Structure formats: C-alpha cells, structure tokens
CSV table of C-alpha atoms and ligand atoms in Angstrom, one decimal:
chain,number,residue,atom,x,y,z
A,154,MET,CA,0.0,0.0,0.1
A,155,ALA,CA,2.7,2.5,0.9
A,156,ARG,CA,4.4,1.7,-2.5
A,157,THR,CA,1.2,2.4,-4.3
A,158,THR,CA,0.8,5.8,-2.7
A,159,LYS,CA,4.5,6.6,-3.2
A,160,LYS,CA,4.2,5.8,-6.9
A,161,GLY,CA,1.2,8.0,-7.2
A,162,ALA,CA,-0.9,5.1,-8.2
A,163,ALA,CA,-4.7,5.1,-7.4
A,164,THR,CA,-5.2,1.4,-7.0
A,165,PRO,CA,-3.1,-1.6,-6.4
A,166,GLU,CA,-4.0,-2.8,-10.0
A,167,GLU,CA,-2.6,0.5,-11.4
A,168,TYR,CA,0.5,0.1,-9.2
A,169,ILE,CA,1.1,-3.4,-10.3
A,170,ARG,CA,0.8,-2.4,-14.0
A,171,ALA,CA,3.4,0.3,-13.3
A,172,ALA,CA,5.7,-1.9,-11.4
A,173,ILE,CA,5.9,-4.5,-14.1
A,174,VAL,CA,7.6,-2.1,-16.5
A,175,ASP,CA,9.8,-0.5,-13.9
A,176,ALA,CA,12.7,-2.7,-13.1
A,177,GLU,CA,13.5,-1.0,-9.9
A,178,GLU,CA,9.9,-1.0,-8.6
A,179,ARG,CA,9.5,-4.6,-9.7
A,180,CYS,CA,12.4,-5.7,-7.5
A,181,LEU,CA,11.0,-3.8,-4.5
A,182,LEU,CA,7.6,-5.5,-5.2
A,183,LEU,CA,9.0,-8.9,-5.4
A,184,GLU,CA,11.1,-8.4,-2.3
A,185,ALA,CA,7.9,-7.4,-0.3
A,186,VAL,CA,5.8,-10.2,-1.5
A,187,ILE,CA,8.1,-13.4,-2.2
A,188,SER,CA,9.2,-15.5,0.7
A,189,GLY,CA,12.9,-15.6,1.3
A,190,HIS,CA,12.5,-18.7,3.5
A,191,THR,CA,15.7,-20.8,3.4
A,192,ARG,CA,17.8,-22.8,5.8
A,193,ARG,CA,21.2,-24.4,6.0
A,194,PHE,CA,21.3,-27.8,4.4
A,195,ARG,CA,17.8,-27.4,3.0
A,196,ASP,CA,17.1,-30.7,1.1
A,197,GLU,CA,20.5,-32.3,1.9
A,198,ALA,CA,19.9,-35.3,-0.1
A,199,GLN,CA,19.7,-33.0,-3.3
A,200,LEU,CA,22.8,-31.1,-2.1
A,201,LEU,CA,24.7,-34.3,-1.9
A,202,GLU,CA,23.4,-35.3,-5.5
A,203,ILE,CA,24.8,-32.0,-6.6
A,204,ILE,CA,28.1,-32.8,-5.2
A,205,ARG,CA,28.0,-36.2,-6.9
A,206,HIS,CA,27.2,-34.5,-10.2
A,207,LEU,CA,30.1,-32.0,-9.8
A,208,GLY,CA,32.4,-34.8,-9.1
A,209,SER,CA,31.6,-36.4,-12.4
A,210,VAL,CA,31.5,-33.4,-14.6
A,211,SER,CA,34.0,-30.7,-13.4
A,212,LEU,CA,36.5,-32.1,-11.1
A,213,PRO,CA,39.7,-31.8,-11.3
A,214,LEU,CA,38.9,-28.4,-12.8
A,215,ARG,CA,37.2,-25.7,-10.8
A,216,PRO,CA,33.4,-26.4,-10.6
A,217,ARG,CA,31.3,-23.4,-11.5
A,218,ILE,CA,28.2,-23.2,-9.6
A,219,TRP,CA,25.4,-20.6,-9.7
A,220,SER,CA,23.0,-20.4,-6.8
A,221,ALA,CA,20.0,-18.4,-8.6
A,222,GLY,CA,17.6,-17.1,-5.8
A,223,CYS,CA,20.1,-17.7,-3.1
A,224,SER,CA,18.1,-15.7,-0.5
A,225,THR,CA,20.3,-15.0,2.5
A,226,GLY,CA,23.1,-17.3,1.5
A,227,GLU,CA,22.3,-20.5,3.3
A,228,GLU,CA,22.0,-22.6,0.2
A,229,PRO,CA,25.3,-21.7,-1.3
A,230,LEU,CA,27.0,-21.7,2.1
A,231,SER,CA,25.8,-25.3,2.8
A,232,LEU,CA,27.2,-26.4,-0.7
A,233,LEU,CA,30.4,-24.9,-0.1
A,234,SER,CA,30.8,-26.4,3.2
A,235,LEU,CA,29.8,-30.0,2.0
A,236,LEU,CA,32.4,-29.5,-0.9
A,237,LYS,CA,35.0,-28.4,1.7
A,238,ALA,CA,34.4,-31.4,3.6
A,239,ARG,CA,35.4,-33.4,0.9
A,240,GLY,CA,38.4,-31.5,0.3
A,241,VAL,CA,37.1,-29.2,-2.7
A,242,THR,CA,37.8,-25.6,-2.2
A,243,ALA,CA,38.9,-24.3,-5.7
A,244,ILE,CA,35.4,-23.3,-6.7
A,245,ASP,CA,33.8,-20.5,-8.8
A,246,LEU,CA,30.6,-19.6,-7.3
A,247,VAL,CA,27.9,-17.1,-8.3
A,248,ALA,CA,25.3,-16.3,-5.9
A,249,THR,CA,22.2,-14.1,-7.0
A,250,ASP,CA,19.0,-12.8,-5.8
A,251,VAL,CA,16.5,-10.2,-6.8
A,252,ALA,CA,16.1,-8.8,-3.3
A,253,SER,CA,18.9,-6.4,-2.3
A,254,GLY,CA,18.6,-7.2,1.2
A,255,ALA,CA,19.2,-10.8,0.4
A,256,VAL,CA,22.3,-10.0,-1.7
A,257,GLU,CA,23.7,-8.1,1.2
A,258,ALA,CA,23.1,-10.9,3.5
A,259,THR,CA,24.6,-13.4,1.2
A,260,LYS,CA,27.7,-11.3,0.8
A,261,ALA,CA,28.0,-11.2,4.6
A,262,ALA,CA,27.4,-15.0,4.8
A,263,LEU,CA,30.1,-15.8,2.2
A,264,SER,CA,32.6,-13.2,3.4
A,265,ASN,CA,34.7,-15.8,5.1
A,266,CYS,CA,35.1,-18.6,2.4
A,267,ASP,CA,38.2,-20.4,1.8
A,268,PRO,CA,40.6,-18.2,-0.1
A,269,LEU,CA,40.7,-20.6,-3.0
A,270,THR,CA,36.9,-20.1,-3.6
A,271,ARG,CA,36.0,-17.3,-5.8
A,272,VAL,CA,32.7,-15.9,-5.0
A,273,LEU,CA,30.5,-13.2,-6.8
A,274,VAL,CA,27.2,-12.1,-5.3
A,275,ILE,CA,25.2,-9.9,-7.1
A,276,ARG,CA,21.6,-8.7,-7.6
A,277,HIS,CA,20.0,-10.3,-10.7
A,278,ASP,CA,16.5,-10.9,-11.6
A,279,LEU,CA,16.3,-14.4,-13.4
A,280,VAL,CA,12.7,-13.9,-14.7
A,281,HIS,CA,13.4,-10.6,-16.4
A,282,GLU,CA,17.2,-10.5,-17.1
A,283,PRO,CA,19.5,-12.6,-19.2
A,284,PRO,CA,21.6,-14.9,-17.2
A,285,PRO,CA,25.4,-14.4,-16.5
A,286,GLN,CA,27.4,-15.4,-19.6
A,287,TRP,CA,29.3,-18.1,-17.9
A,288,SER,CA,29.1,-22.1,-18.4
A,289,PHE,CA,28.0,-23.4,-15.1
A,290,ASP,CA,28.3,-27.0,-14.2
A,291,ALA,CA,25.5,-26.8,-11.8
A,292,ILE,CA,22.7,-24.1,-11.5
A,293,LEU,CA,20.6,-24.2,-8.3
A,294,CYS,CA,17.4,-22.6,-8.8
A,295,ARG,CA,15.4,-24.1,-5.8
A,296,ASN,CA,12.1,-23.0,-4.4
A,297,VAL,CA,12.1,-19.7,-6.7
A,298,LEU,CA,10.1,-20.7,-10.0
A,299,MET,CA,7.2,-21.8,-7.8
A,300,TYR,CA,6.3,-18.2,-7.2
A,301,TYR,CA,5.6,-17.6,-10.9
A,302,GLU,CA,3.0,-18.6,-13.4
A,303,ALA,CA,3.9,-21.3,-15.9
A,304,ARG,CA,4.7,-19.1,-18.9
A,305,ALA,CA,7.1,-16.9,-16.9
A,306,ALA,CA,8.7,-19.9,-15.2
A,307,ARG,CA,9.2,-21.7,-18.4
A,308,ALA,CA,10.8,-18.6,-20.0
A,309,ALA,CA,13.0,-18.3,-17.0
A,310,PHE,CA,14.0,-21.9,-17.1
A,311,ASP,CA,14.8,-21.8,-20.8
A,312,ARG,CA,17.1,-18.8,-20.1
A,313,LEU,CA,18.9,-20.7,-17.3
A,314,THR,CA,19.6,-23.5,-19.7
A,315,THR,CA,21.6,-21.3,-21.8
A,316,ALA,CA,24.1,-20.5,-18.9
A,317,LEU,CA,24.9,-24.4,-18.5
A,318,SER,CA,28.2,-26.1,-19.6
A,319,ASP,CA,28.0,-28.9,-21.8
A,320,ARG,CA,27.2,-31.6,-19.1
A,321,GLY,CA,25.8,-29.0,-16.7
A,322,ARG,CA,22.5,-29.4,-14.9
A,323,ILE,CA,19.9,-27.2,-13.3
A,324,PHE,CA,18.6,-28.3,-9.8
A,325,MET,CA,15.1,-27.1,-8.8
A,326,GLY,CA,12.9,-27.9,-5.7
A,327,ALA,CA,9.9,-30.3,-6.4
A,328,ALA,CA,7.4,-27.3,-6.1
A,329,ASP,CA,9.1,-25.5,-8.8
A,330,LEU,CA,8.1,-28.3,-11.1
A,331,LEU,CA,4.6,-27.5,-10.4
A,332,ALA,CA,5.0,-24.1,-11.7
A,333,LEU,CA,7.0,-25.4,-14.7
A,334,ARG,CA,4.9,-28.2,-15.7
A,335,PRO,CA,1.8,-28.1,-13.8
A,336,GLU,CA,0.2,-31.2,-15.5
A,337,GLU,CA,3.2,-33.3,-14.6
A,338,GLY,CA,4.3,-31.7,-11.4
A,339,ASP,CA,2.4,-34.0,-9.2
A,340,ARG,CA,3.7,-37.2,-10.8
A,341,ASN,CA,7.5,-35.9,-10.7
A,342,MET,CA,7.1,-34.8,-7.2
A,343,ARG,CA,6.1,-38.2,-6.1
A,344,LEU,CA,9.0,-39.8,-8.2
A,345,GLN,CA,11.7,-37.7,-7.1
A,346,ASN,CA,11.0,-35.1,-4.7
A,347,ALA,CA,14.0,-33.3,-5.8
A,348,VAL,CA,14.4,-32.5,-9.4
A,349,GLU,CA,17.3,-32.0,-11.6
A,350,GLN,CA,16.8,-30.9,-15.1
A,351,PRO,CA,19.3,-31.9,-17.7
A,352,LYS,CA,20.8,-29.3,-20.0
A,353,ARG,CA,18.6,-27.5,-22.6
A,354,ARG,CA,15.6,-29.8,-22.0
A,355,ALA,CA,13.0,-27.4,-21.9
A,356,PRO,CA,9.7,-28.7,-20.7
A,357,GLN,CA,8.0,-30.7,-23.6
A,358,THR,CA,4.3,-30.2,-22.8
A,359,PRO,CA,2.6,-27.7,-24.8
A,360,GLU,CA,2.0,-24.3,-23.5
A,361,THR,CA,-1.3,-23.9,-21.8
A,362,PRO,CA,-2.4,-20.4,-22.1
A,363,ARG,CA,-3.4,-19.3,-18.7
A,364,SER,CA,-4.0,-15.9,-17.4
A,365,GLY,CA,-3.9,-16.6,-13.6
A,366,PRO,CA,-1.3,-18.1,-11.6
A,367,ALA,CA,0.3,-21.6,-11.9
A,368,GLU,CA,-2.3,-24.3,-11.2
A,369,ARG,CA,-2.8,-27.9,-12.5
A,370,ALA,CA,-5.2,-28.0,-15.1
A,371,ASP,CA,-7.4,-30.7,-13.7
A,372,SER,CA,-7.1,-29.6,-10.1
A,373,GLY,CA,-9.9,-27.0,-10.1
A,374,GLY,CA,-12.6,-29.5,-8.5
A,375,SER,CA,-10.4,-31.1,-5.8
A,376,LEU,CA,-8.8,-27.7,-5.0
A,377,SER,CA,-12.1,-25.9,-4.4
A,378,ALA,CA,-13.3,-29.0,-2.4
A,379,LEU,CA,-10.0,-28.8,-0.3
A,380,LEU,CA,-10.5,-25.2,0.3
A,381,CYS,CA,-14.2,-25.6,1.3
A,382,GLU,CA,-13.2,-28.3,3.9
A,383,ALA,CA,-10.3,-26.2,5.2
A,384,GLU,CA,-12.7,-23.3,5.8
A,385,ALA,CA,-15.0,-25.5,7.6
A,386,ALA,CA,-12.2,-27.0,9.7
A,387,LEU,CA,-11.1,-23.4,10.6
A,388,GLY,CA,-14.8,-22.6,11.6
A,389,MET,CA,-14.8,-25.7,13.9
A,390,ARG,CA,-11.1,-24.7,15.2
A,391,LYS,CA,-9.8,-28.2,13.7
A,392,LEU,CA,-6.6,-26.3,13.3
A,393,GLU,CA,-4.3,-29.3,12.5
A,394,GLN,CA,-6.9,-30.6,10.0
A,395,ALA,CA,-7.3,-27.2,8.4
A,396,GLU,CA,-3.5,-26.9,8.0
A,397,GLU,CA,-3.3,-30.4,6.4
A,398,LEU,CA,-5.9,-29.5,3.8
A,399,LEU,CA,-4.3,-26.3,3.1
A,400,LEU,CA,-0.9,-27.7,2.7
A,401,ARG,CA,-2.5,-30.1,0.1
A,402,ALA,CA,-4.2,-27.1,-1.5
A,403,GLU,CA,-0.9,-25.3,-1.8
A,404,GLU,CA,0.7,-28.2,-3.3
A,405,LEU,CA,-2.0,-28.4,-6.1
A,406,ALA,CA,-1.8,-24.6,-6.7
A,407,PRO,CA,1.0,-22.7,-5.0
A,408,ASP,CA,-0.3,-19.3,-6.2
A,409,ARG,CA,-4.0,-19.5,-5.3
A,410,ALA,CA,-4.8,-16.5,-3.3
A,411,GLU,CA,-7.8,-18.1,-1.4
A,412,THR,CA,-5.2,-20.7,0.0
A,413,HIS,CA,-3.0,-18.0,1.3
A,414,TYR,CA,-6.0,-16.1,2.7
A,415,LEU,CA,-7.1,-19.3,4.7
A,416,PHE,CA,-3.6,-19.7,5.7
A,417,GLY,CA,-3.8,-16.1,7.1
A,418,VAL,CA,-6.8,-17.2,9.0
A,419,LEU,CA,-5.3,-20.3,10.4
A,420,HIS,CA,-2.1,-18.3,11.6
A,421,ARG,CA,-4.3,-15.7,13.2
A,422,LYS,CA,-6.2,-18.4,15.2
A,423,ARG,CA,-2.8,-19.6,16.4
A,424,GLY,CA,-1.7,-16.3,17.3
A,425,ASP,CA,1.2,-16.3,14.9
A,426,ARG,CA,1.2,-12.6,13.8
A,427,GLY,CA,4.2,-12.7,11.6
A,428,ALA,CA,2.9,-15.6,9.7
A,429,ALA,CA,-0.5,-14.3,9.3
A,430,LEU,CA,0.8,-10.9,8.1
A,431,SER,CA,2.8,-12.6,5.5
A,432,SER,CA,0.2,-15.0,4.2
A,433,LEU,CA,-2.4,-12.2,3.9
A,434,ARG,CA,0.0,-10.0,2.1
A,435,ARG,CA,0.7,-12.8,-0.3
A,436,ALA,CA,-3.0,-13.3,-0.6
A,437,THR,CA,-3.8,-9.6,-1.5
A,438,PHE,CA,-1.0,-9.6,-4.0
A,439,LEU,CA,-2.1,-12.7,-5.8
A,440,SER,CA,-5.6,-11.4,-5.8
A,441,PRO,CA,-6.0,-7.6,-5.5
A,442,THR,CA,-9.7,-7.9,-5.3
A,443,LEU,CA,-9.9,-10.3,-2.3
A,444,TRP,CA,-11.6,-8.0,0.2
A,445,LYS,CA,-11.7,-10.6,2.9
A,446,ALA,CA,-7.9,-10.7,2.9
A,447,PHE,CA,-7.5,-6.9,2.9
A,448,LEU,CA,-9.8,-6.7,5.8
A,449,LEU,CA,-7.7,-9.1,7.9
A,450,LEU,CA,-4.6,-7.6,6.7
A,451,ALA,CA,-5.9,-4.1,8.0
A,452,ASP,CA,-6.2,-5.8,11.4
A,453,GLU,CA,-2.9,-7.5,11.1
A,454,TRP,CA,-1.1,-4.1,10.3
A,455,ARG,CA,-2.9,-2.5,13.2
A,456,LEU,CA,-1.7,-5.1,15.6
A,457,ALA,CA,1.7,-4.7,14.3
A,458,GLY,CA,1.5,-0.9,15.0
A,459,HIS,CA,1.3,0.2,11.2
A,460,ALA,CA,-1.7,2.4,11.5
A,461,GLY,CA,-1.2,4.1,8.1
A,462,ARG,CA,-1.0,0.7,6.4
A,463,ALA,CA,-4.0,-0.6,8.3
A,464,ASP,CA,-6.0,2.4,7.3
A,465,ALA,CA,-5.2,2.0,3.7
A,466,ALA,CA,-5.9,-1.8,3.7
A,467,GLU,CA,-9.2,-1.2,5.3
A,468,ARG,CA,-10.2,1.6,2.9
A,469,GLN,CA,-9.2,-0.9,0.2
A,470,ALA,CA,-11.4,-3.7,1.7
A,471,THR,CA,-14.4,-1.5,2.0
A,472,ARG,CA,-14.1,-0.2,-1.5
A,473,LEU,CA,-13.8,-3.9,-2.8
A,474,LYS,CA,-16.5,-5.2,-0.7
A,475,GLU,CA,-18.9,-2.4,-1.9
A,476,GLU,CA,-17.9,-3.3,-5.4
A,477,ALA,CA,-18.5,-6.9,-4.9
A,478,GLU,CA,-21.9,-6.3,-3.4
A,479,SER,CA,-23.1,-4.0,-6.1
A,480,ALA,CA,-21.9,-6.3,-8.9
A,481,PRO,CA,-24.9,-8.0,-10.7
A,482,GLU,CA,-26.0,-11.3,-9.1
A,483,GLY,CA,-24.0,-14.3,-10.6
A,484,SER,CA,-21.1,-12.3,-11.7
A,485,VAL,CA,-17.8,-13.8,-10.8
A,486,GLN,CA,-15.8,-11.8,-8.2
B,776,SAM,C1,12.1,-19.2,-0.9
B,776,SAM,S1,13.5,-18.5,-1.2
B,776,SAM,C2,14.5,-19.9,-1.7
B,776,SAM,C3,16.1,-19.7,-1.3
B,776,SAM,C4,17.0,-20.8,-1.6
B,776,SAM,N1,16.9,-21.1,-3.0
B,776,SAM,C5,16.5,-22.1,-0.9
B,776,SAM,O1,15.8,-23.1,-1.6
B,776,SAM,O2,16.5,-22.3,0.3
B,776,SAM,C6,13.2,-17.7,-2.7
B,776,SAM,C7,14.3,-16.6,-3.1
B,776,SAM,O3,14.2,-16.5,-4.5
B,776,SAM,C8,14.2,-14.9,-4.8
B,776,SAM,N2,13.6,-14.6,-6.1
B,776,SAM,C9,12.3,-14.6,-6.3
B,776,SAM,N3,12.1,-14.1,-7.5
B,776,SAM,C10,13.4,-14.1,-8.0
B,776,SAM,C11,13.8,-13.4,-9.4
B,776,SAM,N4,12.9,-13.2,-10.3
B,776,SAM,N5,15.1,-13.5,-9.5
B,776,SAM,C12,16.0,-13.8,-8.6
B,776,SAM,N6,15.7,-14.1,-7.4
B,776,SAM,C13,14.3,-14.3,-7.2
B,776,SAM,C14,13.7,-14.4,-3.4
B,776,SAM,O4,14.1,-13.1,-3.3
B,776,SAM,C15,14.0,-15.3,-2.4
B,776,SAM,O5,15.2,-14.9,-1.7
C-alpha cells in the first residue's frame, strides 16, 4: 500500500501495472511479496546429489556453480561446506537474488570463504534479465520458480539452460516443477521430490495459455473442495486438520490467493502474527480484489503498529466489498 501511494497509483492494480515495466519497482515489489525462506542444508539429499554431479563433470577443474535465488546465502554456504568437507575448495561460485537485502546478507554469509573459493554475489532478476554469460556445471534454482505462473517460469527456465556447460545441470525444488509443468508436477514430485533438469531440456508439454497463477489444469474441482473443507475445519477450530488441507491445496496450486487467505486465518487463530501478515500480504498480492484478505490484513497491520498501512488496507477492503456487493448477481468476483 505504501508503495502504491508513493508511486502515485490510485489502486493496487494500477501500481502493479506500473511496477511490471519499472525494473527498480518490480524488485521492490518482489522483495515485499516473495518469501525468502531458506535454511542451511535444505534438502540435503539434493545437495549431496549436486556434489556427486560436480564430481563427475567438473573435477579436477574448478566447479562452476550458480545459486540463483540464493536468499540470505544458506544454500550456497551449505554447498560450499559440503564440498570443503570433501577437500574441494577451488570453486567458482555466483550467488544471485532479486532482493537487495538478500544480496547483502549473502555477501556477509560468504565473506569468510576459503581463499581458493572465488565468489561473486550480485543482484539479478532471473525472470526478467539474461543470465550471466558463464558456463555453469550446476545451477541451483530451488524454491524460486514456484512463485511464478507457468509461462514466466518456463521462460526463465529456458534462459537458465543457456548458462549451462555441456554437461551442466539445473537443480530445482519439487514445487518449482509444479509451476514449470503443472500437468506433470504431481507425478514428478512423487517420483523424485528433488528434481534435476538436464541441460537444454525445455519442458516438452505444450504451453497452456493461462491468465492466472500456476495451477494444475485438472485440479480445479479438488482444489475448491479442499478449500471448502479447510474453511469448515477452521470454523470448527480443527486447526491441524485445516493446516493439512491447506498444505495439500498449496501443493496443487501454490499461487491460489484463497489458500493464502485461509493460511492467514489459520495463523491468526494460532496467534502467529508474523506468519498471518505474510500469508495475507501474499493473498492480496495474488488477488488484489480479495476484500476479505484486505480486511484481515488491515487488522494485522494495526496489531503490528502500522496504523497508516492498516487504514489503507481497510479502505481498500471497504471499496472492494462495496464493489462486490453491487456487482450484478451471478457475476464472478
Ligand atoms: C524461498 S527462497 C529460496 C531460497 C533458496 N534457493 C532455498 O531453496 O532455500 C526464494 C528466493 O528467490 C528469490 N527470487 C524470487 N524471484 C526472483 C527472481 N525473479 N530473480 C531472482 N531471485 C528471485 C527471492 O528473493 C528469495 O530470496
């Protein structure tokens, strides 16, 4: 909301249209809405697989690695320490993220690397900018593309493949595959739960035109049922059950605003203020017309001591609710 006002946009929709064509603003927007959640040794089995891969393609030469969407640096740091434990320190590592705060944190996290390790940490938007012109033996792009709709995720994936060495590979998280190949994501997830993509193997499935967020084509019915059940469970304060249903819904369609709205409700019921704020912000970003989410968001901003943001969200909720109520019966909101 603050950015909307600062940019002189009258509505969130107008702001988003402006942000899309303004690189600086786009980064600020992404920084505000995309989770930077990471942790050391996340999906360690996959990190070990990456090390095996590097052993077979790059050693004894210096392995060239790109951690794309590195967040605060735990991912590259974990990989470096696993390599170091195997006596490999002569490494070329590039770590990038769209969020400047993440870049600064990564620089700090990697500042004490082995002297033989060459590290470059820069801000880079892998969805909108060309990749660094290096030949990487391994590109880690884990838990990043899952935030994008299929078309953007595939375009970014295709671009990443151009930065691979001959036998280089891209390693992604399972949820990223859902964004990349929504129709096949579920099956792949069961099979591997940690996906590596060989060089230049762009997704083979035909492009499915879609205007909304990534969502499995056949998931509409079951997704709605899951959300209904989750809402009912929340109403009965069956919080564990609601969480399980919402996690399943998120797996089917990571960017469905309703799911994040209900996660917001769940976190509020648990008194987890930070998580509630984050889920509700995500819901309002994904669906700038979801007045219920704006209403709860207003309350969370108020509880967090941000009266201005709270007022703005409340005004937005009121306006959207009035619009929804005055819309002709049967029209889709
Ligand atoms: C959930 S974190 C994942 C961090 C790490 N890869 C991991 O798996 O633990 C997602 C990160 O991707 C970054 N990100 C999102 N969109 C991006 C983009 N277009 N270009 C570069 N980084 C992006 C976010 O800023 C965030 O730090």
